[in-house]
Structure formats: C-alpha cells, structure tokens
C-alpha cells in the first residue's frame, strides 16, 4: 500500500489548534476573573523616545493578566513645569488595557516597566526615559496617596486627554465627565500630533 503525504499532513506546525487551547486563550482574554478597563498614559523625552514607548507597550502586553486593546496616536509635547528649551520635548501616547490585576498590582507593573527603561526620579518635573501613569481604572474613585484614581491632574493635561479622545471618543474620566468636554476646556498649546510616527498594537 502506497502512502501519499502532503505538506499539510507532514508539517506539524499546521495542525489544528486543539479547541481546549483556543478556549483557554479566549478565557484569558475576555472572562478571566472579570477584567477591568484601564487607561495608561506614556511619556518619554530621553533617548529613542518612540522606541521606548513601543517597548513599554510591549512590556505591558507581556504582563500576565493584561491585554493591550488600543494604542493612541503619538503627540509631541513641551515639558511641563520647566523653563522652555531646558529639556527635550516629550512623545506622549495613551494605551487602553483590559486587566484582571487590581490597581495596586498594575501600579507595581507600571513602576517595573519604568525601572526596566532606567527611569530616574531624582528631579521633580525632570526629564525621564519613560513615564507610565495610570490615568483611570474602571470607575474607581480613590484618594489613596499611593495611587490616586483617576490621576489627579489628568483632566488638566491635553497630552493625556487628546490621545485618549483620539482612541476612544466616548471616553469618560471618572468623577470628571466626558473626555471630549474636558479636552475642549484646556489649552492645546505646546502639544502637536505626530502623524509621521506610529506605535504598534502588540500582536
């Protein structure tokens, strides 16, 4: 009896994925312990800013219990609270997550990402390789000094509101109202969209 082999049959890499594995992936992505929506603001003004932002996004995606669902356009922003021209401009972006981590664990991961990119906290308003801030977590309102939710200055910052609005026009900042209205109430001076730059959604 002669056996006939085709590429599909002899190549183990094209075998169907077992249904149980598919179910596990879907469960981790959508139903694992009721995932919450979180909004993360990223900023960098040292080194290769775009590469650093992308690295931070990829690191968040690699976190167990975190899925990156949307990545905003990039904005270039003059630094806050310092003399004009004394620091390089920032690249800023906003990332939308689904996560099963509680806020405290998500904050720990944000700090770990900063440390991985050698974030230095020597100077208030100082330059930094990466800034990873939790802007909002579900509808949580908290005045915990370790992690105030939502971020206490997010409603004043166009470099947070503009990219967030771009990626979610219906967004609401808990306790403050629609992002669209908050953005209309602040100045856009000092921030500019960088249509020539793009951050990738992790695969």
Coordinates of N, CA and C in Angstrom, one line a residue:
X1 N 0.9 -1.2 0.0 CA 0.0 0.0 0.0 C 0.9 1.2 0.0
X2 N 0.6 2.1 -0.9 CA 1.4 3.3 -1.0 C 0.8 4.5 -0.2
X3 N 1.6 5.1 0.6 CA 1.1 6.3 1.4 C 1.5 7.5 0.7
X4 N 0.5 8.4 0.6 CA 0.8 9.7 0.0 C 0.8 10.8 1.1
X5 N 1.8 11.6 1.1 CA 1.9 12.7 2.1 C 1.8 14.1 1.4
X6 N 1.1 14.9 2.1 CA 1.0 16.3 1.6 C 1.7 17.2 2.6
X7 N 2.1 18.3 2.2 CA 2.8 19.2 3.1 C 2.0 19.5 4.4
X8 N 0.7 19.7 4.2 CA -0.1 20.0 5.4 C -0.1 18.9 6.4
X9 N -0.1 17.6 5.9 CA -0.2 16.5 6.8 C 1.1 16.2 7.5
X10 N 2.2 16.4 6.8 CA 3.5 16.1 7.3 C 4.1 17.2 8.2
X11 N 3.6 18.4 8.1 CA 4.2 19.5 8.8 C 3.4 19.7 10.1
X12 N 4.0 19.4 11.2 CA 3.2 19.5 12.5 C 2.8 20.9 12.8
X13 N 3.4 21.9 12.2 CA 3.1 23.3 12.6 C 1.8 23.8 12.0
X14 N 1.2 23.0 11.1 CA -0.1 23.4 10.5 C -1.2 22.6 11.1
X15 N -1.0 21.8 12.1 CA -2.1 21.0 12.7 C -3.1 22.0 13.3
X16 N -4.3 21.6 13.4 CA -5.3 22.5 14.0 C -5.0 22.7 15.5
X17 N -5.2 23.8 16.0 CA -5.0 24.1 17.4 C -6.2 23.4 18.2
X18 N -5.9 22.7 19.2 CA -7.0 22.0 19.9 C -8.0 23.0 20.5
X19 N -9.2 22.6 20.5 CA -10.3 23.5 20.9 C -10.0 24.0 22.4
X20 N -9.5 23.1 23.2 CA -9.2 23.4 24.6 C -8.3 24.6 24.7
X21 N -7.3 24.6 23.8 CA -6.3 25.7 23.9 C -6.9 27.0 23.4
X22 N -7.7 26.9 22.4 CA -8.5 28.1 21.9 C -9.3 28.7 23.1
X23 N -10.0 27.8 23.8 CA -10.9 28.2 24.9 C -10.1 28.9 26.0
X24 N -8.9 28.3 26.3 CA -8.0 28.9 27.3 C -7.6 30.3 26.9
X25 N -7.2 30.5 25.7 CA -6.8 31.8 25.2 C -7.9 32.8 25.3
X26 N -9.1 32.4 24.8 CA -10.3 33.2 24.9 C -10.6 33.6 26.3
X27 N -10.5 32.6 27.2 CA -10.9 32.9 28.6 C -9.9 33.9 29.2
X28 N -8.6 33.7 28.9 CA -7.6 34.6 29.5 C -7.9 36.0 29.0
X29 N -8.4 36.1 27.7 CA -8.5 37.4 27.1 C -9.8 38.1 27.5
X30 N -10.9 37.4 27.8 CA -12.2 38.0 28.0 C -12.9 37.8 29.3
X31 N -12.7 36.6 29.9 CA -13.5 36.2 31.0 C -12.8 36.0 32.3
X32 N -11.4 36.1 32.2 CA -10.7 35.7 33.4 C -11.0 36.7 34.6
X33 N -11.7 36.2 35.5 CA -12.0 37.0 36.7 C -12.5 38.4 36.5
X34 N -13.3 38.6 35.5 CA -14.0 39.8 35.2 C -13.0 41.0 34.9
X35 N -12.3 41.0 33.8 CA -11.3 42.0 33.5 C -11.9 43.4 33.6
X36 N -11.1 44.4 34.0 CA -11.4 45.8 34.1 C -10.7 46.6 33.0
X37 N -11.3 47.7 32.7 CA -10.7 48.6 31.7 C -9.8 49.6 32.4
X38 N -8.6 49.8 31.9 CA -7.7 50.8 32.5 C -7.1 51.6 31.4
X39 N -6.8 52.8 31.7 CA -6.2 53.8 30.8 C -4.8 54.2 31.3
X40 N -3.8 54.0 30.5 CA -2.4 54.3 30.8 C -1.9 55.4 30.0
X41 N -1.2 56.4 30.6 CA -0.5 57.4 29.8 C 1.0 57.2 29.8
X42 N 1.6 57.3 28.6 CA 3.0 57.1 28.5 C 3.7 58.4 28.0
X43 N 4.9 58.6 28.5 CA 5.6 59.8 28.1 C 7.1 59.5 28.1
X44 N 7.9 60.1 27.1 CA 9.3 59.9 27.1 C 10.0 61.1 26.5
X45 N 11.0 61.6 27.1 CA 11.8 62.7 26.5 C 13.3 62.5 26.5
X46 N 13.7 61.3 26.7 CA 15.2 61.0 26.7 C 15.4 59.8 25.8
X47 N 16.5 59.7 25.1 CA 16.9 58.6 24.3 C 16.0 58.5 23.0
X48 N 15.8 57.2 22.6 CA 14.9 57.0 21.4 C 13.5 56.9 21.9
X49 N 12.8 58.0 21.9 CA 11.5 58.2 22.5 C 10.5 57.2 22.0
X50 N 10.4 57.1 20.7 CA 9.4 56.2 20.1 C 9.7 54.8 20.4
X51 N 10.9 54.4 20.3 CA 11.3 53.0 20.6 C 11.0 52.7 22.1
X52 N 11.2 53.6 23.0 CA 10.9 53.4 24.4 C 9.5 53.3 24.6
X53 N 8.6 54.1 24.0 CA 7.2 54.0 24.2 C 6.7 52.6 23.7
X54 N 7.2 52.2 22.5 CA 6.8 50.9 22.0 C 7.3 49.8 22.9
X55 N 8.5 49.9 23.5 CA 8.9 48.9 24.4 C 8.1 48.8 25.7
X56 N 7.6 50.0 26.1 CA 6.7 50.0 27.3 C 5.4 49.3 27.0
X57 N 4.8 49.6 25.8 CA 3.6 49.0 25.4 C 3.8 47.4 25.3
X58 N 4.9 47.0 24.7 CA 5.1 45.6 24.6 C 5.3 44.9 26.0
X59 N 5.9 45.6 26.9 CA 6.1 45.1 28.2 C 4.8 45.0 29.0
X60 N 3.9 45.9 28.8 CA 2.6 45.8 29.4 C 1.8 44.6 28.8
X61 N 1.9 44.4 27.5 CA 1.2 43.3 26.9 C 1.8 42.0 27.4
X62 N 3.1 41.9 27.7 CA 3.7 40.7 28.2 C 3.4 40.4 29.7
X63 N 2.6 41.3 30.3 CA 2.3 41.1 31.7 C 1.1 40.1 31.9
X64 N 1.2 39.1 32.7 CA 0.1 38.2 32.9 C -1.1 39.0 33.5
X65 N -2.3 38.7 32.9 CA -3.5 39.5 33.4 C -3.7 40.8 32.7
X66 N -2.9 41.1 31.7 CA -3.0 42.4 31.0 C -3.1 42.2 29.5
X67 N -4.1 42.8 28.9 CA -4.2 42.8 27.4 C -4.3 44.3 26.9
X68 N -3.4 44.6 26.0 CA -3.4 46.0 25.4 C -4.5 45.9 24.3
X69 N -5.5 46.8 24.4 CA -6.6 46.8 23.5 C -6.6 47.9 22.4
X70 N -5.9 49.0 22.8 CA -5.8 50.1 21.8 C -4.6 51.0 22.2
X71 N -4.0 51.5 21.1 CA -2.9 52.4 21.3 C -3.2 53.7 20.5
X72 N -3.0 54.8 21.1 CA -3.3 56.1 20.5 C -2.3 56.6 19.5
X73 N -2.6 57.6 18.8 CA -1.5 58.3 18.0 C -0.5 58.9 19.0
X74 N 0.6 59.3 18.4 CA 1.7 59.9 19.2 C 1.6 61.5 19.1
X75 N 1.8 62.1 20.3 CA 1.8 63.6 20.3 C 3.2 64.0 20.8
X76 N 3.6 65.1 20.3 CA 4.9 65.7 20.8 C 4.5 66.9 21.7
X77 N 5.1 67.0 22.9 CA 4.6 67.9 23.9 C 5.8 68.6 24.6
X78 N 5.6 69.9 24.8 CA 6.6 70.7 25.5 C 6.6 70.2 27.0
X79 N 7.7 70.1 27.6 CA 7.7 69.7 29.1 C 7.0 70.7 29.9
X80 N 6.3 70.1 31.0 CA 5.6 70.9 31.9 C 6.5 71.4 33.1
X81 N 6.2 72.6 33.6 CA 6.8 73.0 34.8 C 8.3 73.3 34.8
X82 N 8.9 73.5 33.6 CA 10.3 73.8 33.5 C 10.5 75.0 32.5
X83 N 11.7 75.5 32.5 CA 12.0 76.6 31.5 C 11.9 76.1 30.1
X84 N 11.2 76.9 29.2 CA 11.2 76.5 27.8 C 12.6 76.2 27.2
X85 N 12.7 75.1 26.5 CA 14.0 74.8 25.9 C 15.0 74.1 26.8
X86 N 14.7 74.0 28.1 CA 15.6 73.4 29.0 C 15.6 71.8 29.0
X87 N 14.6 71.3 28.4 CA 14.5 69.8 28.2 C 14.1 69.5 26.8
X88 N 14.4 68.3 26.3 CA 13.8 67.8 25.1 C 12.3 67.7 25.2
X89 N 11.6 67.8 24.0 CA 10.2 67.6 24.0 C 9.8 66.1 24.3
X90 N 8.6 65.9 24.8 CA 8.1 64.6 25.1 C 7.4 64.0 23.9
X91 N 7.4 62.7 23.8 CA 6.5 61.9 23.0 C 5.5 61.4 24.0
X92 N 4.2 61.5 23.7 CA 3.1 61.0 24.6 C 2.2 60.2 23.8
X93 N 1.6 59.2 24.5 CA 0.6 58.3 24.0 C -0.3 57.8 25.1
X94 N -1.4 57.3 24.8 CA -2.3 56.7 25.7 C -2.6 55.2 25.3
X95 N -2.7 54.3 26.2 CA -2.9 52.9 25.9 C -4.2 52.5 26.7
X96 N -5.1 51.8 26.1 CA -6.3 51.2 26.7 C -6.0 49.7 27.0
X97 N -6.2 49.3 28.2 CA -6.0 47.9 28.7 C -7.3 47.3 29.1
X98 N -7.3 46.0 29.0 CA -8.2 45.1 29.8 C -7.3 44.4 30.8
X99 N -7.6 44.4 32.1 CA -6.7 43.7 33.0 C -7.5 43.1 34.2
X100 N -7.0 42.0 34.6 CA -7.5 41.3 35.8 C -6.7 41.7 37.1
X101 N -5.6 42.5 36.9 CA -4.8 42.9 38.0 C -5.6 44.0 38.8
X102 N -5.5 44.0 40.1 CA -6.0 45.1 40.9 C -5.2 46.3 40.7
X103 N -5.7 47.5 41.0 CA -4.9 48.7 40.7 C -3.5 48.7 41.3
X104 N -3.4 48.2 42.6 CA -2.1 48.2 43.2 C -1.1 47.4 42.4
X105 N -1.5 46.2 41.9 CA -0.6 45.4 41.1 C -0.3 46.0 39.8
X106 N -1.2 46.7 39.2 CA -1.0 47.4 37.9 C 0.0 48.5 38.1
X107 N -0.1 49.2 39.3 CA 0.9 50.2 39.6 C 2.3 49.6 39.8
X108 N 2.4 48.5 40.4 CA 3.7 47.9 40.6 C 4.3 47.5 39.2
X109 N 3.5 47.0 38.3 CA 3.9 46.7 37.0 C 4.3 48.0 36.2
X110 N 3.6 49.1 36.4 CA 4.0 50.3 35.7 C 5.3 50.8 36.2
X111 N 5.6 50.7 37.5 CA 6.9 51.1 38.1 C 8.0 50.1 37.6
X112 N 7.7 48.8 37.5 CA 8.7 47.9 36.9 C 9.0 48.2 35.5
X113 N 8.1 48.6 34.7 CA 8.4 49.0 33.3 C 9.3 50.2 33.3
X114 N 9.0 51.2 34.2 CA 9.8 52.4 34.2 C 11.2 52.0 34.6
X115 N 11.4 51.1 35.6 CA 12.7 50.8 36.1 C 13.4 50.0 35.0
X116 N 12.7 49.2 34.2 CA 13.4 48.4 33.1 C 14.0 49.4 32.1
X117 N 13.4 50.6 31.9 CA 13.9 51.5 31.0 C 14.7 52.6 31.7
X118 N 15.2 52.3 32.9 CA 16.1 53.2 33.7 C 15.5 54.5 34.0
X119 N 14.2 54.5 34.3 CA 13.6 55.8 34.8 C 14.3 56.3 36.0
X120 N 14.6 57.5 36.1 CA 15.3 58.2 37.2 C 14.3 59.2 37.8
X121 N 14.2 59.2 39.2 CA 13.3 60.1 39.8 C 14.0 61.1 40.7
X122 N 15.2 61.6 40.2 CA 16.0 62.5 41.1 C 15.4 63.9 41.1
X123 N 14.7 64.3 40.1 CA 14.3 65.7 40.0 C 12.8 65.8 39.7
X124 N 12.0 66.6 40.4 CA 10.6 66.8 40.2 C 10.5 67.5 38.8
X125 N 9.6 67.0 38.0 CA 9.4 67.5 36.6 C 10.7 67.3 35.8
X126 N 11.6 66.4 36.2 CA 12.8 66.2 35.5 C 12.6 65.4 34.2
X127 N 13.6 65.4 33.3 CA 13.4 64.5 32.1 C 13.4 63.1 32.5
X128 N 12.8 62.2 31.7 CA 12.8 60.8 32.0 C 12.7 60.0 30.7
X129 N 13.3 58.8 30.8 CA 13.3 57.9 29.7 C 11.8 57.4 29.4
X130 N 11.1 57.2 30.5 CA 9.7 56.7 30.4 C 8.9 57.1 31.6
X131 N 7.7 57.5 31.4 CA 6.7 57.8 32.5 C 5.5 56.9 32.2
X132 N 5.1 56.1 33.1 CA 4.0 55.2 32.9 C 3.0 55.5 34.0
X133 N 1.9 56.2 33.7 CA 0.9 56.6 34.7 C -0.4 56.0 34.5
X134 N -1.1 55.5 35.5 CA -2.4 55.0 35.5 C -3.4 56.2 35.5
X135 N -4.1 56.5 34.4 CA -5.0 57.6 34.3 C -6.3 57.3 35.0
X136 N -6.8 56.1 34.7 CA -8.1 55.6 35.2 C -8.1 54.1 35.3
X137 N -8.9 53.6 36.2 CA -9.1 52.2 36.4 C -10.6 51.9 36.6
X138 N -11.3 51.3 35.6 CA -12.7 51.2 35.6 C -13.3 52.5 36.1
X139 N -14.3 52.4 37.0 CA -14.9 53.7 37.5 C -14.4 54.0 38.9
X140 N -13.2 53.5 39.3 CA -12.8 53.6 40.6 C -12.4 55.1 40.9
X141 N -12.9 55.5 42.1 CA -12.5 56.8 42.6 C -11.8 56.6 44.0
X142 N -10.6 57.0 44.1 CA -9.8 56.7 45.3 C -8.8 57.9 45.6
X143 N -8.8 58.3 46.8 CA -7.8 59.4 47.2 C -6.6 58.8 47.9
X144 N -6.3 57.5 47.7 CA -5.2 56.9 48.3 C -3.9 57.6 47.8
X145 N -3.1 58.1 48.7 CA -1.9 58.9 48.2 C -0.9 58.0 47.4
X146 N -0.9 56.7 47.6 CA 0.0 55.9 46.8 C -0.5 55.8 45.4
X147 N -1.8 55.7 45.2 CA -2.4 55.7 43.8 C -3.7 56.3 43.9
X148 N -3.8 57.6 43.5 CA -5.0 58.4 43.4 C -5.7 58.1 42.1
X149 N -6.9 57.7 42.1 CA -7.7 57.4 40.9 C -9.0 58.2 40.8
X150 N -9.2 58.8 39.6 CA -8.3 58.8 38.5 C -7.1 59.7 38.8
X151 N -6.2 59.8 37.9 CA -5.0 60.6 38.1 C -5.4 62.0 38.4
X152 N -4.9 62.6 39.4 CA -5.4 63.9 39.9 C -5.2 65.1 39.0
X153 N -4.3 65.0 38.0 CA -4.1 66.1 37.0 C -4.5 65.7 35.6
X154 N -5.1 64.5 35.4 CA -5.4 64.1 34.0 C -6.4 65.1 33.3
X155 N -7.3 65.6 34.1 CA -8.4 66.5 33.5 C -7.8 67.8 33.0
X156 N -6.5 68.1 33.4 CA -5.9 69.4 33.0 C -4.9 69.2 31.9
X157 N -4.6 68.0 31.5 CA -3.5 67.8 30.6 C -3.9 67.4 29.2
X158 N -3.7 68.3 28.3 CA -4.1 67.9 26.9 C -3.3 66.8 26.4
X159 N -2.1 66.6 26.9 CA -1.2 65.5 26.4 C -1.7 64.1 26.8
X160 N -2.7 64.1 27.8 CA -3.4 62.9 28.2 C -4.7 62.8 27.5
X161 N -5.5 63.9 27.5 CA -6.8 64.0 27.0 C -6.9 63.8 25.5
X162 N -6.0 64.5 24.8 CA -6.1 64.5 23.3 C -5.8 63.0 22.7
X163 N -4.8 62.4 23.1 CA -4.6 61.0 22.6 C -5.7 60.0 23.1
X164 N -6.2 60.2 24.3 CA -7.2 59.4 24.8 C -8.5 59.6 24.0
X165 N -8.8 60.8 23.7 CA -10.0 61.1 22.9 C -9.9 60.5 21.5
X166 N -8.7 60.6 20.9 CA -8.4 60.0 19.6 C -8.8 58.5 19.6
X167 N -8.4 57.8 20.6 CA -8.6 56.4 20.6 C -9.9 55.9 21.2
X168 N -10.6 56.8 21.9 CA -11.9 56.5 22.5 C -12.7 57.8 22.6
X169 N -13.4 58.2 21.5 CA -14.1 59.5 21.6 C -15.3 59.5 22.6
X170 N -15.7 58.3 23.0 CA -16.8 58.3 24.0 C -16.3 58.2 25.5
X171 N -15.0 58.3 25.7 CA -14.4 58.1 27.0 C -14.9 59.1 28.0
X172 N -15.0 58.6 29.2 CA -15.4 59.4 30.4 C -14.2 59.3 31.4
X173 N -13.9 60.4 32.0 CA -12.9 60.4 33.1 C -13.7 60.3 34.4
X174 N -13.6 59.2 35.2 CA -14.4 59.1 36.4 C -14.4 60.3 37.3
X175 N -15.6 60.7 37.6 CA -15.7 61.9 38.5 C -15.6 63.2 37.9
X176 N -15.2 63.2 36.6 CA -14.9 64.5 35.9 C -15.8 64.7 34.6
X177 N -16.3 63.6 34.0 CA -17.1 63.7 32.9 C -16.5 63.3 31.6
X178 N -17.1 63.6 30.4 CA -16.6 63.2 29.1 C -15.3 63.8 28.8
X179 N -14.4 63.0 28.3 CA -13.0 63.5 27.9 C -13.2 64.6 26.8
X180 N -14.1 64.4 25.9 CA -14.3 65.4 24.9 C -14.5 66.8 25.5
X181 N -15.4 66.9 26.5 CA -15.6 68.2 27.2 C -14.4 68.7 27.9
X182 N -13.7 67.8 28.6 CA -12.5 68.2 29.4 C -11.4 68.7 28.4
X183 N -11.3 68.1 27.3 CA -10.3 68.5 26.3 C -10.6 69.9 25.7
X184 N -11.9 70.1 25.5 CA -12.3 71.4 25.0 C -12.1 72.6 26.0
X185 N -11.9 72.2 27.2 CA -11.7 73.3 28.3 C -10.3 73.6 28.6
X186 N -9.3 72.8 28.0 CA -7.9 73.1 28.3 C -7.2 73.6 27.0
X187 N -6.1 74.2 27.2 CA -5.3 74.7 26.0 C -4.5 73.5 25.4
X188 N -4.5 73.6 24.1 CA -3.6 72.6 23.3 C -2.3 73.2 23.0
X189 N -2.0 74.4 23.5 CA -0.7 75.0 23.3 C 0.4 74.0 23.8
X190 N 1.5 73.9 23.0 CA 2.6 73.1 23.4 C 2.5 71.6 23.1
X191 N 1.3 71.2 22.5 CA 1.2 69.7 22.1 C 0.9 69.7 20.6
X192 N 1.4 68.7 19.9 CA 1.2 68.6 18.5 C 1.1 67.1 18.1
X193 N 0.1 66.7 17.3 CA 0.1 65.4 16.8 C 1.3 65.1 15.8
X194 N 1.8 63.9 15.9 CA 2.9 63.5 15.1 C 2.4 62.4 14.1
X195 N 1.7 62.8 13.1 CA 1.1 61.8 12.1 C 2.2 61.0 11.4
X196 N 3.5 61.4 11.5 CA 4.5 60.7 10.8 C 5.0 59.5 11.7
X197 N 4.6 59.4 12.9 CA 5.0 58.4 13.8 C 3.9 57.5 14.2
X198 N 4.2 56.2 14.5 CA 3.1 55.3 14.8 C 3.6 54.2 15.8
X199 N 2.8 54.0 16.8 CA 3.0 52.9 17.7 C 2.1 51.7 17.3
X200 N 2.7 50.5 17.5 CA 2.0 49.3 17.1 C 1.2 48.7 18.2
X201 N 0.1 48.1 17.9 CA -0.7 47.3 18.9 C 0.0 46.0 18.9
X202 N 0.4 45.5 20.1 CA 1.1 44.2 20.2 C 0.3 43.1 19.6
X203 N 1.0 42.2 18.9 CA 0.3 41.1 18.2 C 0.0 39.9 19.2

